[in-house]
């Protein structure tokens, strides 16, 4: 293995560890959204017209049973609601509630404050370069793992 690739692997390990710590601190300081559910709530919010759990599983690349448990937890916390699907009376659409929007806004605010502190000594160009590199990296990982078809469908 190339030394540069090995070093990148170590830095990625550090990044994942930092992200875990960040998520735990957010959960401790802003517990309105239970740990591990911010991403799911964000996905539902991005689909403003509502979505089916199956669509959510495809977008998040998670097992439907995992999505089902997450949806149940979000609904139990009144962060989302199930609405009848007008096109299919047997199905439900998932939609974010006003409480969910408020919790998500608080979460965005908290993450924004932390990122602003962390990047206080960075130039705007450095922040833009990191953002662009991370975007390219995540897309290239998806291609390398053969998930590019699912990725394009999710966008």
C-alpha positions as a printed Julia matrix, in Angstrom:
155×3 Matrix{Float64}:
   0.0    0.0    0.0
   1.3    3.43  -0.92
   2.42   5.52   2.09
   0.18   8.4    1.06
  -2.87   6.11   0.89
  -1.96   4.61   4.28
  -1.66   8.09   5.76
  -5.03   9.04   4.27
  -6.55   5.95   5.87
  -5.2    7.07   9.25
  -6.57  10.59   8.77
  -9.96   9.13   7.83
  -9.93   7.08  11.02
  -9.25  10.31  12.95
 -12.07  12.05  11.08
 -14.58   9.3   11.85
 -13.56   9.4   15.51
 -14.04  13.19  15.55
 -17.44  12.88  13.86
 -18.54  10.32  16.48
 -17.46  12.71  19.23
 -19.22  15.61  17.51
 -22.45  13.59  17.2
 -22.32  12.57  20.86
 -21.73  16.15  22.03
 -24.63  17.34  19.88
 -26.87  14.68  21.37
 -25.83  15.72  24.88
 -26.28  19.46  24.27
 -29.24  19.38  21.85
 -31.17  16.2   22.68
 -34.32  17.15  20.74
 -33.24  14.77  17.97
 -32.1   11.39  19.34
 -28.56  10.23  18.51
 -28.21   8.74  15.06
 -31.45  10.21  13.7
 -30.36  13.65  12.49
 -29.47  12.3    9.05
 -32.8   10.54   8.69
 -34.69  13.67   9.75
 -32.63  15.71   7.28
 -33.49  13.33   4.44
 -37.21  13.55   5.23
 -36.95  17.34   5.38
 -35.24  17.48   1.99
 -38.19  15.62   0.5
 -40.56  18.43   1.42
 -43.57  16.84  -0.23
 -43.16  13.75   1.94
 -41.72  10.35   1.15
 -42.34   6.67   1.63
 -40.17   4.66   4.0
 -39.0    2.56   1.03
 -37.76   5.69  -0.75
 -36.02   6.77   2.43
 -34.26   3.39   2.65
 -33.03   3.79  -0.93
 -31.81   7.37  -0.37
 -29.98   6.52   2.84
 -28.77   3.11   1.63
 -30.02   1.56   4.84
 -31.9   -1.66   5.39
 -35.69  -1.12   5.42
 -35.88  -2.55   8.96
 -33.35   0.05  10.15
 -35.35   2.8    8.46
 -38.55   1.47  10.01
 -37.06   1.64  13.52
 -35.71   5.13  12.87
 -39.05   6.33  11.53
 -40.81   4.9   14.58
 -38.39   6.71  16.9
 -38.77  10.01  15.03
 -42.57   9.67  15.14
 -42.48   8.8   18.86
 -40.59  12.06  19.46
 -43.16  13.96  17.35
 -40.45  14.97  14.86
 -42.22  13.41  11.89
 -45.73  12.27  11.11
 -47.26   9.69   8.84
 -49.84  11.06   6.42
 -52.11   9.04   4.14
 -50.74   8.83   0.62
 -53.45  10.22  -1.68
 -52.16   8.05  -4.53
 -52.13   4.81  -2.51
 -54.49   4.56   0.43
 -52.53   1.59   1.84
 -49.32   3.63   2.11
 -48.18   6.51   4.27
 -46.08   9.52   3.45
 -43.54  10.68   6.01
 -43.45  14.4    6.69
 -41.53  16.52   9.15
 -43.62  18.18  11.88
 -43.23  21.76  13.12
 -41.45  20.3   16.18
 -39.16  18.41  13.8
 -38.37  21.6   11.87
 -37.57  23.42  15.11
 -35.35  20.56  16.3
 -33.57  20.44  12.95
 -33.06  24.22  13.0
 -31.52  23.92  16.47
 -29.29  21.12  15.25
 -28.15  23.14  12.22
 -27.42  26.07  14.5
 -25.37  23.93  16.89
 -23.33  22.32  14.11
 -22.85  25.74  12.48
 -21.49  27.23  15.71
 -19.07  24.33  16.18
 -17.87  24.48  12.57
 -17.4   28.25  12.76
 -15.2   27.81  15.86
 -13.28  24.93  14.29
 -12.68  26.82  11.04
 -12.06  30.25  12.57
  -8.43  30.31  11.41
  -9.17  28.95   7.95
  -9.42  31.17   4.88
 -12.61  31.05   2.8
 -10.55  29.41   0.06
  -9.39  26.65   2.4
 -12.98  25.98   3.5
 -14.13  25.88  -0.14
 -11.26  23.55  -1.08
 -12.07  21.17   1.77
 -15.75  21.15   0.84
 -14.97  20.45  -2.82
 -12.45  17.73  -1.94
 -14.91  16.02   0.43
 -17.63  16.15  -2.22
 -15.34  14.6   -4.81
 -14.05  12.02  -2.33
 -17.52  10.83  -1.3
 -18.61  10.57  -4.94
 -15.45   8.64  -5.84
 -15.91   6.27  -2.89
 -19.45   5.58  -4.11
 -18.13   4.81  -7.59
 -15.32   2.62  -6.2
 -17.85   0.64  -4.17
 -20.23   0.32  -7.11
 -22.94   2.48  -5.53
 -22.95   5.18  -8.19
 -26.29   4.06  -9.68
 -27.97   4.32  -6.27
 -26.23   7.63  -5.64
 -27.54   9.17  -8.84
 -31.04   7.89  -8.12
 -30.91   9.45  -4.67
 -29.98  12.87  -6.0
